[in-house]
JSON list of C-alpha atoms in Angstrom, two decimals:
[
{"chain": "A", "resi": 1337, "resn": "MET", "atom": "CA", "xyz": [-48.33, 115.26, 10.38]},
{"chain": "A", "resi": 1338, "resn": "ASP", "atom": "CA", "xyz": [-48.83, 113.13, 7.30]},
{"chain": "A", "resi": 1339, "resn": "THR", "atom": "CA", "xyz": [-49.25, 109.61, 8.70]},
{"chain": "A", "resi": 1340, "resn": "LEU", "atom": "CA", "xyz": [-49.10, 108.05, 5.24]},
{"chain": "A", "resi": 1341, "resn": "LEU", "atom": "CA", "xyz": [-45.78, 109.82, 4.63]},
{"chain": "A", "resi": 1342, "resn": "ARG", "atom": "CA", "xyz": [-44.24, 108.25, 7.72]},
{"chain": "A", "resi": 1343, "resn": "GLU", "atom": "CA", "xyz": [-45.71, 104.81, 6.93]},
{"chain": "A", "resi": 1344, "resn": "THR", "atom": "CA", "xyz": [-44.42, 105.03, 3.34]},
{"chain": "A", "resi": 1345, "resn": "VAL", "atom": "CA", "xyz": [-40.90, 106.07, 4.36]},
{"chain": "A", "resi": 1346, "resn": "ASN", "atom": "CA", "xyz": [-40.80, 103.28, 6.94]},
{"chain": "A", "resi": 1347, "resn": "ALA", "atom": "CA", "xyz": [-42.00, 100.68, 4.41]},
{"chain": "A", "resi": 1348, "resn": "VAL", "atom": "CA", "xyz": [-39.55, 101.82, 1.72]},
{"chain": "A", "resi": 1349, "resn": "VAL", "atom": "CA", "xyz": [-36.59, 102.10, 4.10]},
{"chain": "A", "resi": 1350, "resn": "ASN", "atom": "CA", "xyz": [-37.40, 98.76, 5.77]},
{"chain": "A", "resi": 1351, "resn": "SER", "atom": "CA", "xyz": [-37.41, 97.07, 2.36]},
{"chain": "A", "resi": 1352, "resn": "ARG", "atom": "CA", "xyz": [-33.87, 98.26, 1.55]},
{"chain": "A", "resi": 1353, "resn": "PHE", "atom": "CA", "xyz": [-32.03, 99.30, 4.74]},
{"chain": "A", "resi": 1354, "resn": "PRO", "atom": "CA", "xyz": [-34.13, 98.43, 7.83]},
{"chain": "A", "resi": 1355, "resn": "GLU", "atom": "CA", "xyz": [-31.40, 99.37, 10.30]},
{"chain": "A", "resi": 1356, "resn": "MET", "atom": "CA", "xyz": [-31.64, 103.07, 9.37]},
{"chain": "A", "resi": 1357, "resn": "SER", "atom": "CA", "xyz": [-32.14, 105.31, 12.41]},
{"chain": "A", "resi": 1358, "resn": "ILE", "atom": "CA", "xyz": [-35.24, 107.40, 13.08]},
{"chain": "A", "resi": 1359, "resn": "GLU", "atom": "CA", "xyz": [-33.14, 110.52, 12.39]},
{"chain": "A", "resi": 1360, "resn": "GLY", "atom": "CA", "xyz": [-32.21, 109.26, 8.91]},
{"chain": "A", "resi": 1361, "resn": "ARG", "atom": "CA", "xyz": [-35.85, 108.43, 8.18]},
{"chain": "A", "resi": 1362, "resn": "ARG", "atom": "CA", "xyz": [-36.95, 111.92, 9.25]},
{"chain": "A", "resi": 1363, "resn": "GLN", "atom": "CA", "xyz": [-34.32, 113.47, 6.96]},
{"chain": "A", "resi": 1364, "resn": "ILE", "atom": "CA", "xyz": [-35.78, 111.53, 4.04]},
{"chain": "A", "resi": 1365, "resn": "GLU", "atom": "CA", "xyz": [-39.32, 112.57, 5.03]},
{"chain": "A", "resi": 1366, "resn": "SER", "atom": "CA", "xyz": [-38.21, 116.21, 5.02]},
{"chain": "A", "resi": 1367, "resn": "ILE", "atom": "CA", "xyz": [-37.39, 116.23, 1.28]},
{"chain": "A", "resi": 1368, "resn": "LEU", "atom": "CA", "xyz": [-40.40, 114.31, -0.03]},
{"chain": "A", "resi": 1369, "resn": "ILE", "atom": "CA", "xyz": [-43.17, 116.00, -2.02]},
{"chain": "A", "resi": 1370, "resn": "ARG", "atom": "CA", "xyz": [-46.67, 114.49, -1.88]},
{"chain": "A", "resi": 1371, "resn": "GLU", "atom": "CA", "xyz": [-48.70, 114.17, -5.09]},
{"chain": "A", "resi": 1372, "resn": "GLU", "atom": "CA", "xyz": [-52.07, 112.55, -5.73]},
{"chain": "A", "resi": 1373, "resn": "PHE", "atom": "CA", "xyz": [-53.24, 111.14, -9.04]},
{"chain": "A", "resi": 1374, "resn": "PRO", "atom": "CA", "xyz": [-56.50, 109.56, -10.21]},
{"chain": "A", "resi": 1375, "resn": "LYS", "atom": "CA", "xyz": [-56.48, 106.21, -12.00]},
{"chain": "A", "resi": 1376, "resn": "GLY", "atom": "CA", "xyz": [-55.22, 106.22, -15.58]},
{"chain": "A", "resi": 1377, "resn": "VAL", "atom": "CA", "xyz": [-52.93, 109.25, -15.39]},
{"chain": "A", "resi": 1378, "resn": "ILE", "atom": "CA", "xyz": [-49.46, 109.42, -16.90]},
{"chain": "A", "resi": 1379, "resn": "ALA", "atom": "CA", "xyz": [-47.14, 110.51, -14.07]},
{"chain": "A", "resi": 1380, "resn": "LEU", "atom": "CA", "xyz": [-44.02, 110.54, -16.28]},
{"chain": "A", "resi": 1381, "resn": "ASN", "atom": "CA", "xyz": [-44.14, 110.47, -20.06]},
{"chain": "A", "resi": 1382, "resn": "GLU", "atom": "CA", "xyz": [-41.74, 109.18, -22.66]},
{"chain": "A", "resi": 1383, "resn": "GLY", "atom": "CA", "xyz": [-39.32, 111.94, -23.61]},
{"chain": "A", "resi": 1384, "resn": "GLU", "atom": "CA", "xyz": [-39.37, 113.62, -20.19]},
{"chain": "A", "resi": 1385, "resn": "VAL", "atom": "CA", "xyz": [-36.37, 113.64, -17.86]},
{"chain": "A", "resi": 1386, "resn": "ALA", "atom": "CA", "xyz": [-36.80, 111.94, -14.48]},
{"chain": "A", "resi": 1387, "resn": "HIS", "atom": "CA", "xyz": [-35.74, 114.19, -11.60]},
{"chain": "A", "resi": 1388, "resn": "GLU", "atom": "CA", "xyz": [-37.14, 112.12, -8.74]},
{"chain": "A", "resi": 1389, "resn": "LEU", "atom": "CA", "xyz": [-37.32, 108.70, -7.23]},
{"chain": "A", "resi": 1390, "resn": "VAL", "atom": "CA", "xyz": [-40.96, 107.89, -6.46]},
{"chain": "A", "resi": 1391, "resn": "PHE", "atom": "CA", "xyz": [-42.07, 106.27, -3.21]},
{"chain": "A", "resi": 1392, "resn": "VAL", "atom": "CA", "xyz": [-45.55, 104.76, -3.56]},
{"chain": "A", "resi": 1393, "resn": "GLY", "atom": "CA", "xyz": [-47.79, 105.54, -0.60]},
{"chain": "A", "resi": 1394, "resn": "LYS", "atom": "CA", "xyz": [-51.06, 104.27, -2.01]},
{"chain": "A", "resi": 1395, "resn": "GLY", "atom": "CA", "xyz": [-52.19, 102.70, -5.27]},
{"chain": "A", "resi": 1396, "resn": "MET", "atom": "CA", "xyz": [-50.52, 100.77, -8.08]},
{"chain": "A", "resi": 1397, "resn": "LEU", "atom": "CA", "xyz": [-48.39, 102.14, -10.90]},
{"chain": "A", "resi": 1398, "resn": "ARG", "atom": "CA", "xyz": [-46.79, 100.52, -13.90]},
{"chain": "A", "resi": 1399, "resn": "GLN", "atom": "CA", "xyz": [-43.80, 101.43, -16.02]},
{"chain": "A", "resi": 1400, "resn": "TYR", "atom": "CA", "xyz": [-44.02, 100.53, -19.67]},
{"chain": "A", "resi": 1401, "resn": "TYR", "atom": "CA", "xyz": [-42.61, 101.32, -23.08]},
{"chain": "A", "resi": 1402, "resn": "TYR", "atom": "CA", "xyz": [-43.69, 100.91, -26.67]},
{"chain": "A", "resi": 1403, "resn": "LYS", "atom": "CA", "xyz": [-42.11, 98.31, -28.94]},
{"chain": "A", "resi": 1404, "resn": "ASN", "atom": "CA", "xyz": [-43.42, 97.62, -32.44]},
{"chain": "A", "resi": 1405, "resn": "GLY", "atom": "CA", "xyz": [-46.59, 99.57, -31.65]},
{"chain": "A", "resi": 1406, "resn": "LYS", "atom": "CA", "xyz": [-47.42, 97.56, -28.52]},
{"chain": "A", "resi": 1407, "resn": "ASP", "atom": "CA", "xyz": [-46.92, 98.59, -24.94]},
{"chain": "A", "resi": 1408, "resn": "VAL", "atom": "CA", "xyz": [-44.69, 96.33, -22.87]},
{"chain": "A", "resi": 1409, "resn": "THR", "atom": "CA", "xyz": [-44.93, 96.48, -19.09]},
{"chain": "A", "resi": 1410, "resn": "GLU", "atom": "CA", "xyz": [-41.50, 96.80, -17.51]},
{"chain": "A", "resi": 1411, "resn": "HIS", "atom": "CA", "xyz": [-42.42, 97.03, -13.84]},
{"chain": "A", "resi": 1412, "resn": "PHE", "atom": "CA", "xyz": [-45.32, 97.26, -11.38]},
{"chain": "A", "resi": 1413, "resn": "SER", "atom": "CA", "xyz": [-45.12, 99.22, -8.11]},
{"chain": "A", "resi": 1414, "resn": "TYR", "atom": "CA", "xyz": [-47.51, 99.50, -5.19]},
{"chain": "A", "resi": 1415, "resn": "GLU", "atom": "CA", "xyz": [-47.50, 100.56, -1.54]},
{"chain": "A", "resi": 1416, "resn": "GLY", "atom": "CA", "xyz": [-44.00, 100.63, -0.10]},
{"chain": "A", "resi": 1417, "resn": "CYS", "atom": "CA", "xyz": [-42.26, 100.31, -3.48]},
{"chain": "A", "resi": 1418, "resn": "ILE", "atom": "CA", "xyz": [-39.88, 102.65, -5.26]},
{"chain": "A", "resi": 1419, "resn": "VAL", "atom": "CA", "xyz": [-40.40, 103.64, -8.90]},
{"chain": "A", "resi": 1420, "resn": "MET", "atom": "CA", "xyz": [-37.64, 105.16, -10.96]},
{"chain": "A", "resi": 1421, "resn": "CYS", "atom": "CA", "xyz": [-36.54, 105.47, -14.54]},
{"chain": "A", "resi": 1422, "resn": "ILE", "atom": "CA", "xyz": [-32.96, 104.71, -13.61]},
{"chain": "A", "resi": 1423, "resn": "GLU", "atom": "CA", "xyz": [-31.18, 105.68, -16.83]},
{"chain": "A", "resi": 1424, "resn": "SER", "atom": "CA", "xyz": [-33.04, 108.97, -17.12]},
{"chain": "A", "resi": 1425, "resn": "LEU", "atom": "CA", "xyz": [-32.51, 109.72, -13.43]},
{"chain": "A", "resi": 1426, "resn": "LEU", "atom": "CA", "xyz": [-28.78, 108.96, -13.34]},
{"chain": "A", "resi": 1427, "resn": "LYS", "atom": "CA", "xyz": [-27.84, 110.45, -16.73]},
{"chain": "A", "resi": 1428, "resn": "GLN", "atom": "CA", "xyz": [-30.50, 113.20, -16.76]},
{"chain": "A", "resi": 1429, "resn": "VAL", "atom": "CA", "xyz": [-31.59, 112.23, -20.27]},
{"chain": "A", "resi": 1430, "resn": "PRO", "atom": "CA", "xyz": [-35.12, 111.77, -21.66]},
{"chain": "A", "resi": 1431, "resn": "THR", "atom": "CA", "xyz": [-36.71, 108.46, -20.69]},
{"chain": "A", "resi": 1432, "resn": "ARG", "atom": "CA", "xyz": [-38.22, 105.92, -23.02]},
{"chain": "A", "resi": 1433, "resn": "LEU", "atom": "CA", "xyz": [-40.40, 104.64, -20.17]},
{"chain": "A", "resi": 1434, "resn": "ILE", "atom": "CA", "xyz": [-43.86, 105.80, -19.18]},
{"chain": "A", "resi": 1435, "resn": "ILE", "atom": "CA", "xyz": [-45.24, 105.70, -15.63]},
{"chain": "A", "resi": 1436, "resn": "GLU", "atom": "CA", "xyz": [-49.02, 105.29, -15.39]},
{"chain": "A", "resi": 1437, "resn": "THR", "atom": "CA", "xyz": [-51.37, 105.00, -12.42]},
{"chain": "A", "resi": 1438, "resn": "LEU", "atom": "CA", "xyz": [-53.42, 101.78, -12.49]},
{"chain": "A", "resi": 1439, "resn": "GLU", "atom": "CA", "xyz": [-55.34, 102.89, -9.40]},
{"chain": "A", "resi": 1440, "resn": "PRO", "atom": "CA", "xyz": [-55.86, 106.24, -7.68]},
{"chain": "A", "resi": 1441, "resn": "ALA", "atom": "CA", "xyz": [-52.43, 106.93, -6.21]},
{"chain": "A", "resi": 1442, "resn": "ILE", "atom": "CA", "xyz": [-50.64, 108.93, -3.56]},
{"chain": "A", "resi": 1443, "resn": "ILE", "atom": "CA", "xyz": [-46.94, 109.14, -4.26]},
{"chain": "A", "resi": 1444, "resn": "TYR", "atom": "CA", "xyz": [-44.01, 110.90, -2.66]},
{"chain": "A", "resi": 1445, "resn": "LEU", "atom": "CA", "xyz": [-41.45, 112.42, -4.99]},
{"chain": "A", "resi": 1446, "resn": "CYS", "atom": "CA", "xyz": [-37.88, 112.21, -3.72]},
{"chain": "A", "resi": 1447, "resn": "PRO", "atom": "CA", "xyz": [-35.86, 114.84, -5.61]},
{"chain": "A", "resi": 1448, "resn": "TYR", "atom": "CA", "xyz": [-32.69, 113.16, -6.84]},
{"chain": "A", "resi": 1449, "resn": "ASP", "atom": "CA", "xyz": [-30.45, 116.17, -6.17]},
{"chain": "A", "resi": 1450, "resn": "LYS", "atom": "CA", "xyz": [-31.68, 116.44, -2.57]},
{"chain": "A", "resi": 1451, "resn": "MET", "atom": "CA", "xyz": [-31.22, 112.69, -2.05]},
{"chain": "A", "resi": 1452, "resn": "LEU", "atom": "CA", "xyz": [-27.61, 113.01, -3.22]},
{"chain": "A", "resi": 1453, "resn": "GLN", "atom": "CA", "xyz": [-27.04, 115.97, -0.86]},
{"chain": "A", "resi": 1454, "resn": "LEU", "atom": "CA", "xyz": [-28.37, 113.94, 2.07]},
{"chain": "A", "resi": 1455, "resn": "ALA", "atom": "CA", "xyz": [-26.28, 110.94, 0.99]},
{"chain": "A", "resi": 1456, "resn": "LYS", "atom": "CA", "xyz": [-23.13, 113.09, 1.18]},
{"chain": "A", "resi": 1457, "resn": "GLN", "atom": "CA", "xyz": [-24.01, 114.23, 4.72]},
{"chain": "A", "resi": 1458, "resn": "ASN", "atom": "CA", "xyz": [-25.34, 111.02, 6.24]},
{"chain": "A", "resi": 1459, "resn": "TRP", "atom": "CA", "xyz": [-23.73, 107.59, 5.79]},
{"chain": "A", "resi": 1460, "resn": "GLU", "atom": "CA", "xyz": [-27.07, 105.84, 6.49]},
{"chain": "A", "resi": 1461, "resn": "ILE", "atom": "CA", "xyz": [-28.80, 107.65, 3.65]},
{"chain": "A", "resi": 1462, "resn": "ASN", "atom": "CA", "xyz": [-25.80, 106.93, 1.45]},
{"chain": "A", "resi": 1463, "resn": "MET", "atom": "CA", "xyz": [-26.17, 103.22, 2.29]},
{"chain": "A", "resi": 1464, "resn": "PHE", "atom": "CA", "xyz": [-29.93, 103.40, 1.69]},
{"chain": "A", "resi": 1465, "resn": "TYR", "atom": "CA", "xyz": [-29.32, 104.97, -1.74]},
{"chain": "A", "resi": 1466, "resn": "ARG", "atom": "CA", "xyz": [-26.74, 102.28, -2.53]},
{"chain": "A", "resi": 1467, "resn": "LYS", "atom": "CA", "xyz": [-29.20, 99.56, -1.51]},
{"chain": "A", "resi": 1468, "resn": "ILE", "atom": "CA", "xyz": [-31.86, 101.09, -3.81]},
{"chain": "A", "resi": 1469, "resn": "LEU", "atom": "CA", "xyz": [-29.45, 100.89, -6.75]},
{"chain": "A", "resi": 1470, "resn": "GLU", "atom": "CA", "xyz": [-28.28, 97.36, -5.86]},
{"chain": "A", "resi": 1471, "resn": "TYR", "atom": "CA", "xyz": [-31.87, 96.15, -5.60]},
{"chain": "A", "resi": 1472, "resn": "SER", "atom": "CA", "xyz": [-32.71, 97.69, -8.96]},
{"chain": "A", "resi": 1473, "resn": "LEU", "atom": "CA", "xyz": [-29.79, 95.90, -10.60]},
{"chain": "A", "resi": 1474, "resn": "ILE", "atom": "CA", "xyz": [-30.77, 92.58, -9.03]},
{"chain": "A", "resi": 1475, "resn": "VAL", "atom": "CA", "xyz": [-34.40, 92.94, -10.12]},
{"chain": "A", "resi": 1476, "resn": "SER", "atom": "CA", "xyz": [-33.31, 93.76, -13.69]},
{"chain": "A", "resi": 1477, "resn": "GLN", "atom": "CA", "xyz": [-30.98, 90.75, -13.82]},
{"chain": "A", "resi": 1478, "resn": "THR", "atom": "CA", "xyz": [-33.58, 88.41, -12.32]},
{"chain": "A", "resi": 1479, "resn": "LYS", "atom": "CA", "xyz": [-36.20, 89.56, -14.82]},
{"chain": "A", "resi": 1480, "resn": "ALA", "atom": "CA", "xyz": [-33.81, 89.20, -17.76]},
{"chain": "A", "resi": 1481, "resn": "ASP", "atom": "CA", "xyz": [-32.87, 85.69, -16.62]},
{"chain": "A", "resi": 1482, "resn": "SER", "atom": "CA", "xyz": [-36.54, 84.79, -16.22]},
{"chain": "A", "resi": 1483, "resn": "TRP", "atom": "CA", "xyz": [-37.31, 85.92, -19.78]},
{"chain": "A", "resi": 1484, "resn": "ARG", "atom": "CA", "xyz": [-34.33, 83.98, -21.14]},
{"chain": "A", "resi": 1485, "resn": "PHE", "atom": "CA", "xyz": [-34.58, 80.72, -19.21]},
{"chain": "A", "resi": 1486, "resn": "GLU", "atom": "CA", "xyz": [-38.10, 80.16, -17.85]},
{"chain": "A", "resi": 1487, "resn": "SER", "atom": "CA", "xyz": [-41.28, 78.94, -19.50]},
{"chain": "A", "resi": 1488, "resn": "ALA", "atom": "CA", "xyz": [-44.47, 80.99, -19.50]},
{"chain": "A", "resi": 1489, "resn": "ARG", "atom": "CA", "xyz": [-45.84, 78.90, -16.63]},
{"chain": "A", "resi": 1490, "resn": "GLU", "atom": "CA", "xyz": [-42.64, 79.32, -14.60]},
{"chain": "A", "resi": 1491, "resn": "ARG", "atom": "CA", "xyz": [-42.69, 83.10, -15.11]},
{"chain": "A", "resi": 1492, "resn": "TYR", "atom": "CA", "xyz": [-46.33, 83.29, -14.01]},
{"chain": "A", "resi": 1493, "resn": "ASN", "atom": "CA", "xyz": [-45.75, 81.08, -10.96]},
{"chain": "A", "resi": 1494, "resn": "LEU", "atom": "CA", "xyz": [-42.75, 83.16, -9.92]},
{"chain": "A", "resi": 1495, "resn": "LEU", "atom": "CA", "xyz": [-44.80, 86.35, -10.17]},
{"chain": "A", "resi": 1496, "resn": "LEU", "atom": "CA", "xyz": [-47.62, 84.73, -8.19]},
{"chain": "A", "resi": 1497, "resn": "GLU", "atom": "CA", "xyz": [-45.16, 83.62, -5.51]},
{"chain": "A", "resi": 1498, "resn": "THR", "atom": "CA", "xyz": [-43.14, 86.83, -5.22]},
{"chain": "A", "resi": 1499, "resn": "HIS", "atom": "CA", "xyz": [-45.73, 89.53, -6.01]},
{"chain": "A", "resi": 1500, "resn": "PRO", "atom": "CA", "xyz": [-49.29, 88.25, -5.47]},
{"chain": "A", "resi": 1501, "resn": "GLU", "atom": "CA", "xyz": [-50.49, 91.88, -5.25]},
{"chain": "A", "resi": 1502, "resn": "ILE", "atom": "CA", "xyz": [-49.77, 92.29, -8.95]},
{"chain": "A", "resi": 1503, "resn": "ILE", "atom": "CA", "xyz": [-51.86, 89.24, -9.82]},
{"chain": "A", "resi": 1504, "resn": "LYS", "atom": "CA", "xyz": [-54.72, 90.52, -7.65]},
{"chain": "A", "resi": 1505, "resn": "ARG", "atom": "CA", "xyz": [-54.71, 94.16, -8.75]},
{"chain": "A", "resi": 1506, "resn": "ALA", "atom": "CA", "xyz": [-53.20, 94.69, -12.20]},
{"chain": "A", "resi": 1507, "resn": "PRO", "atom": "CA", "xyz": [-55.18, 94.30, -15.45]},
{"chain": "A", "resi": 1508, "resn": "LEU", "atom": "CA", "xyz": [-54.57, 90.94, -17.14]},
{"chain": "A", "resi": 1509, "resn": "ALA", "atom": "CA", "xyz": [-53.35, 92.56, -20.36]},
{"chain": "A", "resi": 1510, "resn": "ASP", "atom": "CA", "xyz": [-50.65, 94.41, -18.41]},
{"chain": "A", "resi": 1511, "resn": "ILE", "atom": "CA", "xyz": [-49.64, 91.25, -16.54]},
{"chain": "A", "resi": 1512, "resn": "ALA", "atom": "CA", "xyz": [-49.41, 89.40, -19.85]},
{"chain": "A", "resi": 1513, "resn": "SER", "atom": "CA", "xyz": [-47.16, 92.07, -21.37]},
{"chain": "A", "resi": 1514, "resn": "TYR", "atom": "CA", "xyz": [-44.99, 92.04, -18.22]},
{"chain": "A", "resi": 1515, "resn": "LEU", "atom": "CA", "xyz": [-44.57, 88.26, -18.57]},
{"chain": "A", "resi": 1516, "resn": "LEU", "atom": "CA", "xyz": [-43.89, 88.61, -22.33]},
{"chain": "A", "resi": 1517, "resn": "MET", "atom": "CA", "xyz": [-46.92, 86.61, -23.39]},
{"chain": "A", "resi": 1518, "resn": "THR", "atom": "CA", "xyz": [-50.23, 87.30, -25.06]},
{"chain": "A", "resi": 1519, "resn": "PRO", "atom": "CA", "xyz": [-53.38, 87.62, -22.96]},
{"chain": "A", "resi": 1520, "resn": "GLU", "atom": "CA", "xyz": [-54.53, 84.33, -24.52]},
{"chain": "A", "resi": 1521, "resn": "THR", "atom": "CA", "xyz": [-51.36, 82.54, -23.38]},
{"chain": "A", "resi": 1522, "resn": "LEU", "atom": "CA", "xyz": [-51.75, 84.03, -19.90]},
{"chain": "A", "resi": 1523, "resn": "SER", "atom": "CA", "xyz": [-55.33, 82.75, -19.82]},
{"chain": "A", "resi": 1524, "resn": "ARG", "atom": "CA", "xyz": [-54.16, 79.24, -20.73]},
{"chain": "A", "resi": 1525, "resn": "VAL", "atom": "CA", "xyz": [-51.39, 79.38, -18.10]},
{"chain": "A", "resi": 1526, "resn": "ARG", "atom": "CA", "xyz": [-53.85, 80.52, -15.41]},
{"chain": "A", "resi": 1527, "resn": "SER", "atom": "CA", "xyz": [-56.31, 77.75, -16.30]},
{"chain": "A", "resi": 1528, "resn": "GLY", "atom": "CA", "xyz": [-53.54, 75.14, -16.18]},
{"chain": "A", "resi": 1529, "resn": "VAL", "atom": "CA", "xyz": [-53.77, 74.25, -19.88]},
{"chain": "A", "resi": 1530, "resn": "LEU", "atom": "CA", "xyz": [-50.20, 75.41, -20.52]}
]
């Protein structure tokens, strides 16, 4: 029995639909595929089609894209988080995002087609899937609003408050690109100058 698998499923399910039964959780466990990656590996590359949701069991990953020759961090994920390239997954088209391991990682791939089959058979898994999509929409809207309306300091403080793991574990250059600022601006924000 893969203890990390069970812990990961429980963490992911509890973050989206904690009332799911043990039976529903076991059904999800049954379709997951374990993969291990060293630090610095591209788990999904630009131009590939995403076929799975990714449950992070161990380690930190980031999603990013290139704009004007610079990489821009879209999202960080760590233990108990879900990673997905939503447009590629739902439309089955090549992604413009890249998923990279920032630390050695153990992930569990959740095949999208199998998730949909389970969702048709089990209302709890259907609700769990719905909650995943709702959460993704909310996170996207919150991030867009933050970029539009908040100062650099406010964006950093919000990240510190809501995701201290990112501040502790991610490289500063990646955090800066996630917050849409230069590393120098991030340094000034962290030192209280800005």
